[in-house]
Tab-separated table of C-alpha atoms in Angstrom:
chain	number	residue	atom	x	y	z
A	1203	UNK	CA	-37.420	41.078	-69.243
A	1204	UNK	CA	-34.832	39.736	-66.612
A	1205	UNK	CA	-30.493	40.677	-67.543
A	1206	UNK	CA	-28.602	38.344	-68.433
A	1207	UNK	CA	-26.698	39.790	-64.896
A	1208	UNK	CA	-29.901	38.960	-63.213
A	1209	UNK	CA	-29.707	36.044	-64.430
A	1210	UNK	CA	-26.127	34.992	-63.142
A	1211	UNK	CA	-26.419	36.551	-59.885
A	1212	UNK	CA	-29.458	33.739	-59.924
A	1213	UNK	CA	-27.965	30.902	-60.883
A	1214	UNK	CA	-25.471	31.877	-58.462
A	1215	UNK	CA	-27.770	31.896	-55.367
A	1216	UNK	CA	-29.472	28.615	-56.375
A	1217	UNK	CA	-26.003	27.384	-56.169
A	1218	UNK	CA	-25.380	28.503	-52.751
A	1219	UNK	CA	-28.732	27.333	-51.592
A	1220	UNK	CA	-28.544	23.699	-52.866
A	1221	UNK	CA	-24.303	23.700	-51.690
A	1222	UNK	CA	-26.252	24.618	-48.058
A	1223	UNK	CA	-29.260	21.557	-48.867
A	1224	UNK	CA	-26.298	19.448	-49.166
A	1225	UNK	CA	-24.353	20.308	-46.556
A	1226	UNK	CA	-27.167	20.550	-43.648
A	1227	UNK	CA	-27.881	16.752	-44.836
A	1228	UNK	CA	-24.356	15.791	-44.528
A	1229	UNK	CA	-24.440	16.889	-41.150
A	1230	UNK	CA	-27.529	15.212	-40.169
A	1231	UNK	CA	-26.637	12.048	-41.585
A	1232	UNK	CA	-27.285	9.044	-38.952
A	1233	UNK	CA	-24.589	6.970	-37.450
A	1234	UNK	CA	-23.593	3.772	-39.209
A	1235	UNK	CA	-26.427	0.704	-38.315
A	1236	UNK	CA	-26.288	-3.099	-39.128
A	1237	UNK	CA	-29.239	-4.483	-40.748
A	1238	UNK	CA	-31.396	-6.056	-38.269
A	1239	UNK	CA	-30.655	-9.270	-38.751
A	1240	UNK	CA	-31.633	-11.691	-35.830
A	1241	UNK	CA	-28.145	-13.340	-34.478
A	1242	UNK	CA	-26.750	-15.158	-31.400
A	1243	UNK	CA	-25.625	-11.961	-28.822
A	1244	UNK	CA	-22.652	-14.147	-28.230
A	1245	UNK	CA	-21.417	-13.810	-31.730
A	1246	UNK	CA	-22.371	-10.271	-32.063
A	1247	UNK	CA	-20.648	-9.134	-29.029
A	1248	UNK	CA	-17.212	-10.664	-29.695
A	1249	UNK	CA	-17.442	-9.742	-33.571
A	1250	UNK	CA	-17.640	-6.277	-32.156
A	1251	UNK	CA	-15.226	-6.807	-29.984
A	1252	UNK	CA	-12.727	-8.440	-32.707
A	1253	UNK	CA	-13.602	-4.977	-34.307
A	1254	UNK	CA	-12.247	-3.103	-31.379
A	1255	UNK	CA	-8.889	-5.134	-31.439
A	1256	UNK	CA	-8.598	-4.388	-34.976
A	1257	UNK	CA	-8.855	-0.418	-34.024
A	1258	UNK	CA	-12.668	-0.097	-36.619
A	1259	UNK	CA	-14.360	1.366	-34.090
A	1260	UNK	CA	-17.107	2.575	-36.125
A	1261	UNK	CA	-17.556	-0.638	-36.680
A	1262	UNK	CA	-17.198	-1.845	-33.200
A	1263	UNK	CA	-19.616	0.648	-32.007
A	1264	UNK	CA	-22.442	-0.505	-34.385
A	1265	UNK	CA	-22.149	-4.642	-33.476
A	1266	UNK	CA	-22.055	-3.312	-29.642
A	1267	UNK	CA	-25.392	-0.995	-30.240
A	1268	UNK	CA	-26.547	-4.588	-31.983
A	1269	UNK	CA	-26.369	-6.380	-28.956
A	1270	UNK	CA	-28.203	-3.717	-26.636
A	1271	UNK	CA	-30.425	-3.834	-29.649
A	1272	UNK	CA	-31.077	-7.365	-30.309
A	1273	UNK	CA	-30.868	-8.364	-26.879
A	1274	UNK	CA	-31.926	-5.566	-24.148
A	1275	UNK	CA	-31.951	-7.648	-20.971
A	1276	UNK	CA	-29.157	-9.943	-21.563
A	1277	UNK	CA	-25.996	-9.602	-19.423
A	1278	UNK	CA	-24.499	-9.237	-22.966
A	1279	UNK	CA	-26.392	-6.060	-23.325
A	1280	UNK	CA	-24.873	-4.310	-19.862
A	1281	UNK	CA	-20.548	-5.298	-21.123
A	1282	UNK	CA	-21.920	-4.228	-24.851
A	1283	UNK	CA	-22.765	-0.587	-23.012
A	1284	UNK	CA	-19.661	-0.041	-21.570
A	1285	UNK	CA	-17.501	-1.516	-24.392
A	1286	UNK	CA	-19.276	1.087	-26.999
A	1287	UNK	CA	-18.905	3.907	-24.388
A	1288	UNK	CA	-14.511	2.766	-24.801
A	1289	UNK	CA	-15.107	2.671	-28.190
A	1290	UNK	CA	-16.345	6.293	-28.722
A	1291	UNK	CA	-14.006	7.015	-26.666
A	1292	UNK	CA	-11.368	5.566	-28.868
A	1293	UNK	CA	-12.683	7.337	-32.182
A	1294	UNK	CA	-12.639	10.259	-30.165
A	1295	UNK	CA	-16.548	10.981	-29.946
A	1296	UNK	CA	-16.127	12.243	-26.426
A	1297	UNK	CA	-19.899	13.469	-26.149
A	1298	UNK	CA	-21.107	10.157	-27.012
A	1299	UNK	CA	-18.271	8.171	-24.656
A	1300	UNK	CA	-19.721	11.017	-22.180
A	1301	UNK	CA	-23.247	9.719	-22.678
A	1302	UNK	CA	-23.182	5.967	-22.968
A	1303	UNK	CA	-20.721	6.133	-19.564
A	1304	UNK	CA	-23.555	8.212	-17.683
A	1305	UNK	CA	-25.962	5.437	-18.496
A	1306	UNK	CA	-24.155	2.731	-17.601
A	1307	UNK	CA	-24.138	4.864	-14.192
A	1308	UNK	CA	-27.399	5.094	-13.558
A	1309	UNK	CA	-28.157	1.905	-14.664
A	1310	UNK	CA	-25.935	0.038	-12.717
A	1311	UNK	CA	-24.977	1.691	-10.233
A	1312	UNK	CA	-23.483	-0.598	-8.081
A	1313	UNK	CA	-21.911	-2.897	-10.653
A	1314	UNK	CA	-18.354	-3.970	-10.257
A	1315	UNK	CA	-17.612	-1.821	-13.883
A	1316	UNK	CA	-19.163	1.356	-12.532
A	1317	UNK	CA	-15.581	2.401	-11.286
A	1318	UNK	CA	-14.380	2.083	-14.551
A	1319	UNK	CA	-17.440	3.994	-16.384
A	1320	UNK	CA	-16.877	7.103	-13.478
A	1321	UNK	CA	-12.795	7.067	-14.609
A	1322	UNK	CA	-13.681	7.082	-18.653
A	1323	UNK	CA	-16.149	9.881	-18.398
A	1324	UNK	CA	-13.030	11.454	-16.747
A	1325	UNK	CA	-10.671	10.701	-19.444
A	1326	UNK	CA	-13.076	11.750	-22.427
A	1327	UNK	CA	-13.259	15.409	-20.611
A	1328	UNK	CA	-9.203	15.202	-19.799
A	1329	UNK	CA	-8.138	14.999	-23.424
A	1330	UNK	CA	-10.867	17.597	-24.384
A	1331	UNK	CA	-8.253	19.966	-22.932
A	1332	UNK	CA	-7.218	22.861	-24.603
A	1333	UNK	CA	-4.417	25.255	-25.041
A	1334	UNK	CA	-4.316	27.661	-22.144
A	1335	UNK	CA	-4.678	30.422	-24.333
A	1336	UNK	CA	-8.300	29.600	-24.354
A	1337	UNK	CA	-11.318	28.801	-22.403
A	1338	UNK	CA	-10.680	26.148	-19.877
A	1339	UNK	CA	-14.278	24.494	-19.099
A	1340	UNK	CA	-13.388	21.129	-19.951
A	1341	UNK	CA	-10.316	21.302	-17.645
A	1342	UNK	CA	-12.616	22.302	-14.821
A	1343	UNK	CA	-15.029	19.539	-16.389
A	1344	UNK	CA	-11.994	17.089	-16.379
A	1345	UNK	CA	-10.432	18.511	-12.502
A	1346	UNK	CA	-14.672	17.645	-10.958
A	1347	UNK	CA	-14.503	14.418	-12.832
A	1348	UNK	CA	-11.454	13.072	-11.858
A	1349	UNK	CA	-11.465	14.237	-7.929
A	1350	UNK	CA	-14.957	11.671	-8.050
A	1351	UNK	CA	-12.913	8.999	-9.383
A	1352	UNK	CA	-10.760	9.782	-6.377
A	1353	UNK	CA	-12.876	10.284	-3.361
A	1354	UNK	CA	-15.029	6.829	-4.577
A	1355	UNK	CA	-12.727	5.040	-5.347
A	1356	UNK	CA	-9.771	5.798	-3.240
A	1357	UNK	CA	-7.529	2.418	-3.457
A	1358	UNK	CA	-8.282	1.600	-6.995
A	1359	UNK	CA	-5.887	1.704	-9.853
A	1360	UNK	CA	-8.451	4.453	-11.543
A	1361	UNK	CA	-7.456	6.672	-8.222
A	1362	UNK	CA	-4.139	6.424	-9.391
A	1363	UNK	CA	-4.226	7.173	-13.054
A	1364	UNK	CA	-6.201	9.711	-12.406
A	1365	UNK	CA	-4.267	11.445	-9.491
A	1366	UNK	CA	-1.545	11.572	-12.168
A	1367	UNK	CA	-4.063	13.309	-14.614
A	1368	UNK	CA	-5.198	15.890	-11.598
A	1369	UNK	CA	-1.999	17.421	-10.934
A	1370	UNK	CA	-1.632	17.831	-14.892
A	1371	UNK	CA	-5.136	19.841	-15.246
A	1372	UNK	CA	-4.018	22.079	-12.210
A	1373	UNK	CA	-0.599	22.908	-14.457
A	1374	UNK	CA	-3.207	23.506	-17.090
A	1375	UNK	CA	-5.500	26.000	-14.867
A	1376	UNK	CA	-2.199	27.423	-13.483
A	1377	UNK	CA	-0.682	27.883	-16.732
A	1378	UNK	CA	-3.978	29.971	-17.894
A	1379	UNK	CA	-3.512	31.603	-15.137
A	1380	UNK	CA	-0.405	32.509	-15.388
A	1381	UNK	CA	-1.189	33.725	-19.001
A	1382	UNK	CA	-4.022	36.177	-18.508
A	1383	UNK	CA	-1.565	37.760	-15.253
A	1384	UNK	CA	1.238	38.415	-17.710
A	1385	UNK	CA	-1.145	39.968	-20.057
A	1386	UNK	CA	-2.415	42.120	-17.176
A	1387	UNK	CA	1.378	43.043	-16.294
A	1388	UNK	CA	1.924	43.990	-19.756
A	1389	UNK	CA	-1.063	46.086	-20.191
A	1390	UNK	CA	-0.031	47.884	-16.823
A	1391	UNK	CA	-2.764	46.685	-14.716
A	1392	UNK	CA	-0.513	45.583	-12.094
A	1393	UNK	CA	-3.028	44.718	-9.201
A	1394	UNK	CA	-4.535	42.530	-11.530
A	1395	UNK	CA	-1.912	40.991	-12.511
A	1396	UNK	CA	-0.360	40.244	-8.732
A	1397	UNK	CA	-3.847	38.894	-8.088
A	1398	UNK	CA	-3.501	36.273	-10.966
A	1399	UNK	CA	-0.388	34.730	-9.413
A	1400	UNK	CA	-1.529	34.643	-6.100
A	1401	UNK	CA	-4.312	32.420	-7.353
A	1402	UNK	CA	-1.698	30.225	-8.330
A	1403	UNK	CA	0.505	30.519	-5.488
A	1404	UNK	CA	-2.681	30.166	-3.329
A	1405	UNK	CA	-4.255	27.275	-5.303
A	1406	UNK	CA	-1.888	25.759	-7.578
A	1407	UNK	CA	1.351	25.338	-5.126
A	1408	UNK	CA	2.231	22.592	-6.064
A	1409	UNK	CA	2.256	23.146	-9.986
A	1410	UNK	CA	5.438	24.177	-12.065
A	1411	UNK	CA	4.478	27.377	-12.754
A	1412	UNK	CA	4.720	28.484	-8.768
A	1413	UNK	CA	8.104	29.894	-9.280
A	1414	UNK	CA	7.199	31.999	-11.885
A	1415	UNK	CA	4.577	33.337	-9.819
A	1416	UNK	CA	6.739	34.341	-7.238
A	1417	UNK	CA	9.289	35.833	-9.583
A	1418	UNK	CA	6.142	38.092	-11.032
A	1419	UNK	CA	4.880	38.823	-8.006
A	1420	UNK	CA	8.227	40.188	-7.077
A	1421	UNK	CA	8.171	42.411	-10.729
A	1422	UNK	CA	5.098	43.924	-9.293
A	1423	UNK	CA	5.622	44.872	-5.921
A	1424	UNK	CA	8.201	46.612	-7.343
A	1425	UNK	CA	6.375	48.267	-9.875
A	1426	UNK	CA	3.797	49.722	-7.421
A	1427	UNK	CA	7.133	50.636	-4.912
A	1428	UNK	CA	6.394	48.177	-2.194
A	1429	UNK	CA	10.173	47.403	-2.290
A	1430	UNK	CA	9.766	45.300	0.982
A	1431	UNK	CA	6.954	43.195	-0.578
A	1432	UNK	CA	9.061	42.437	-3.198
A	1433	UNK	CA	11.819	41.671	-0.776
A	1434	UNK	CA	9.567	39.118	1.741
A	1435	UNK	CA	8.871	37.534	-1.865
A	1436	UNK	CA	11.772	36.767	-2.888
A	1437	UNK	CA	12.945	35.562	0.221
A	1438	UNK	CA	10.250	32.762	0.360
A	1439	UNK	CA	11.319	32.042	-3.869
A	1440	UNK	CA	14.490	31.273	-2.434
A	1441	UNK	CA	13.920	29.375	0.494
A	1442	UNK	CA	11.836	26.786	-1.734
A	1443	UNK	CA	13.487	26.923	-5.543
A	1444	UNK	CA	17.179	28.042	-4.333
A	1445	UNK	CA	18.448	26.655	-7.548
A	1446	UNK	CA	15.310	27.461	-9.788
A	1447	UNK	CA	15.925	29.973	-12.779
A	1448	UNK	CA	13.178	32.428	-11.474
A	1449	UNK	CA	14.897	32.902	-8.496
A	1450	UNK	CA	18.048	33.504	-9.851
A	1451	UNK	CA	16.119	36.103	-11.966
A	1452	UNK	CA	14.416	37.916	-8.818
A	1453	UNK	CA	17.873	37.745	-7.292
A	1454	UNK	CA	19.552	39.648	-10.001
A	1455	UNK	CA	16.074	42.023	-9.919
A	1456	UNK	CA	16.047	42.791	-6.688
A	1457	UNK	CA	19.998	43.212	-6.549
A	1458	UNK	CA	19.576	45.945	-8.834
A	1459	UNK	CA	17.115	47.757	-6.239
A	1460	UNK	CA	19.717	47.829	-3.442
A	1461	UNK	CA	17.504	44.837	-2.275
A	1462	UNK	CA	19.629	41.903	-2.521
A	1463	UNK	CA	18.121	38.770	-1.130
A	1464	UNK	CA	20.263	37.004	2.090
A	1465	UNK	CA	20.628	33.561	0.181
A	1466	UNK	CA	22.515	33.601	-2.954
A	1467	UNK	CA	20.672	30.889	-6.130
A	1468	UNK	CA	22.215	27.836	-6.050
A	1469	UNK	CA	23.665	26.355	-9.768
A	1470	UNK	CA	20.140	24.696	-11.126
A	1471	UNK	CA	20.352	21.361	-12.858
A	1472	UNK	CA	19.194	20.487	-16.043
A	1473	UNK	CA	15.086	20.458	-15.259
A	1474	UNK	CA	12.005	20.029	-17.232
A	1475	UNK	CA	8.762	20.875	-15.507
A	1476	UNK	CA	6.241	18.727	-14.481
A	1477	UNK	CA	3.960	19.086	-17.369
A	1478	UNK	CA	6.534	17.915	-19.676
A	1479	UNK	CA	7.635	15.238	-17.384
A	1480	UNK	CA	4.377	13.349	-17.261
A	1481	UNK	CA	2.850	14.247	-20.663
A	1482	UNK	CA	6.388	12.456	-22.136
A	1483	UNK	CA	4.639	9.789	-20.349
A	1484	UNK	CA	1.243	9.535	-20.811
A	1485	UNK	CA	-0.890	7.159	-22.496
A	1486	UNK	CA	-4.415	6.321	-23.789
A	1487	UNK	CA	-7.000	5.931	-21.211
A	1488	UNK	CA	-7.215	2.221	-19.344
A	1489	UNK	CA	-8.898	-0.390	-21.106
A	1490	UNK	CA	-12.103	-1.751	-19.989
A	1491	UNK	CA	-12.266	-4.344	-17.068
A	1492	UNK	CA	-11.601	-8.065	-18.764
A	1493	UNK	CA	-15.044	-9.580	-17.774
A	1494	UNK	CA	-15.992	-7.852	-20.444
A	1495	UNK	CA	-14.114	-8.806	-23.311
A	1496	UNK	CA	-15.223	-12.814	-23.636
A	1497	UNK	CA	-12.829	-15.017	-25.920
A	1498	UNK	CA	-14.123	-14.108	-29.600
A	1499	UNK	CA	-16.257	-16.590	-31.481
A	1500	UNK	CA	-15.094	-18.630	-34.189
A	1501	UNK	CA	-17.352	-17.852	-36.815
A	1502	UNK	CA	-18.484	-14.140	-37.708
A	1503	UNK	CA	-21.671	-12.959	-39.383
């Protein structure tokens, strides 16, 4: 006969296994679906959109899916793809806004909303951005995606927005940069580390973090004894950031050395960097183009 331990350790597992039965259905569950119910596309499109003003974007994402749906070939069906690809978007399903973008892409590839579906795809892999203590492949994702937006559509207001959002991802990729070549400078790996920040110097000039880089670089050189490495270094730090607080820091370094740079820091202002600058500023991504957001209906189903 079975223990009454047996037993437990049993009823225990069975547990487990139907918490696990439970779970892998709650993951599988489908997306949200109106009951096919035949209606005008007119009305379902602006319901959905009245959904979309009211911020239920599940919702809004289920009348839009109606339309394309209901209604396949209609001119409603095309706006109804693009305004569910903003409203994923929205709720923050990123994959999905990824997806339903792409196809309006290759489906209409030279409609006058294509510029917009090229900058949301953009924006969905933008603020899939991570810390910089981790892996970066949406910010490479998000620097690719945003450069197209640029080079197709040079004079458009998507170019702009998203020029703004380029310079942020290459703080981001500099700033992970710059992370992993302090590590290596802590850890003693000092050629690492100076090849870390020259990547940045090299590619990522124009970021905030190209003082520190400098500065560091300066740290190593001396390190490894190549005092008049360190020296040239400096020398360009204070030629371009005279009144940054790296280079009063590699000023007072190298001072200690005997190596004291020809051009004292200037008195720095009060500064933020450019990260903080623009983030303090930014927004959600650009709404759709108007033509496809039709005055609502009256009536709603």
């Amino acid at each position: 006969m079975f223990s009454a331990s047996w037993s437990r350790k049993a009823a225990i597992l069975v547990a487990i296994s139907a918490a696990f039965v439970v779970t892998g259905c709650a993951r599988e569950k489908p997306k949200p679906r109106l009951a096919y119910i035949e209606r005008p596309v007119e009305l379902l499109y602006t319901t959905g959109a009245a959904r979309l003003d009211q911020k239920r974007w599940t919702e809004a994402i289920a009348y839009f899916e109606e339309v394309e749906r209901q209604h396949p070939y209609s001119e409603w069906s095309r706006r109804a793809m693009l305004m569910t690809a903003y409203a994923n978007y929205q709720a923050n399903q990123y994959s999905a806004a990824i997806e339903n973008a792409d196809r309006f892409i290759n489906l209409y590839p030279g409609n006058p909303s294509t510029p917009y579906a090229f900058y949301l795809k953009s924006i969905c892999y933008f603020e899939q951005i991570v810390d910089v203590g981790r892996d970066q492949a949406a910010t490479e994702q998000a620097m690719a995606s945003l450069r197209e937006v640029q080079q197709r559509y040079p004079g458009s207001e998507y170019a702009v927005d998203a020029r703004v959002k380029l310079e942020m991802v290459q703080d981001q990729l500099a700033g992970k940069e710059m992370a992993v070549g302090r590590w290596y400078l802590r850890e003693g790996q000092t050629l690492a580390a100076m090849g870390r920040f020259r990547t940045v110097i090299d590619r990522f000039q124009t970021t905030s973090h190209t003082p520190e880089a400098l500065f560091r670089l300066v740290e190593a050189n001396l390190i490894i004894g190549l005092s008049g490495e360190a020296q040239r270094t400096g020398a360009i730090l204070g030629y371009n950031y005279p009144d940054d607080i790296w280079y009063r820091d590699a000023y007072r370094l190298l001072s200690d050395k005997g190596l004291q740079p020809a051009v004292a820091p200037l008195t720095p202002g009060a500064k933020r960097s450019f990260l903080q600058r623009v983030m303090g500023q930014k927004g959600t991504a650009l709404a759709p183009p108007a033509e496809t957001t039709p005055a609502p209906a009256q009536q709603q189903p």
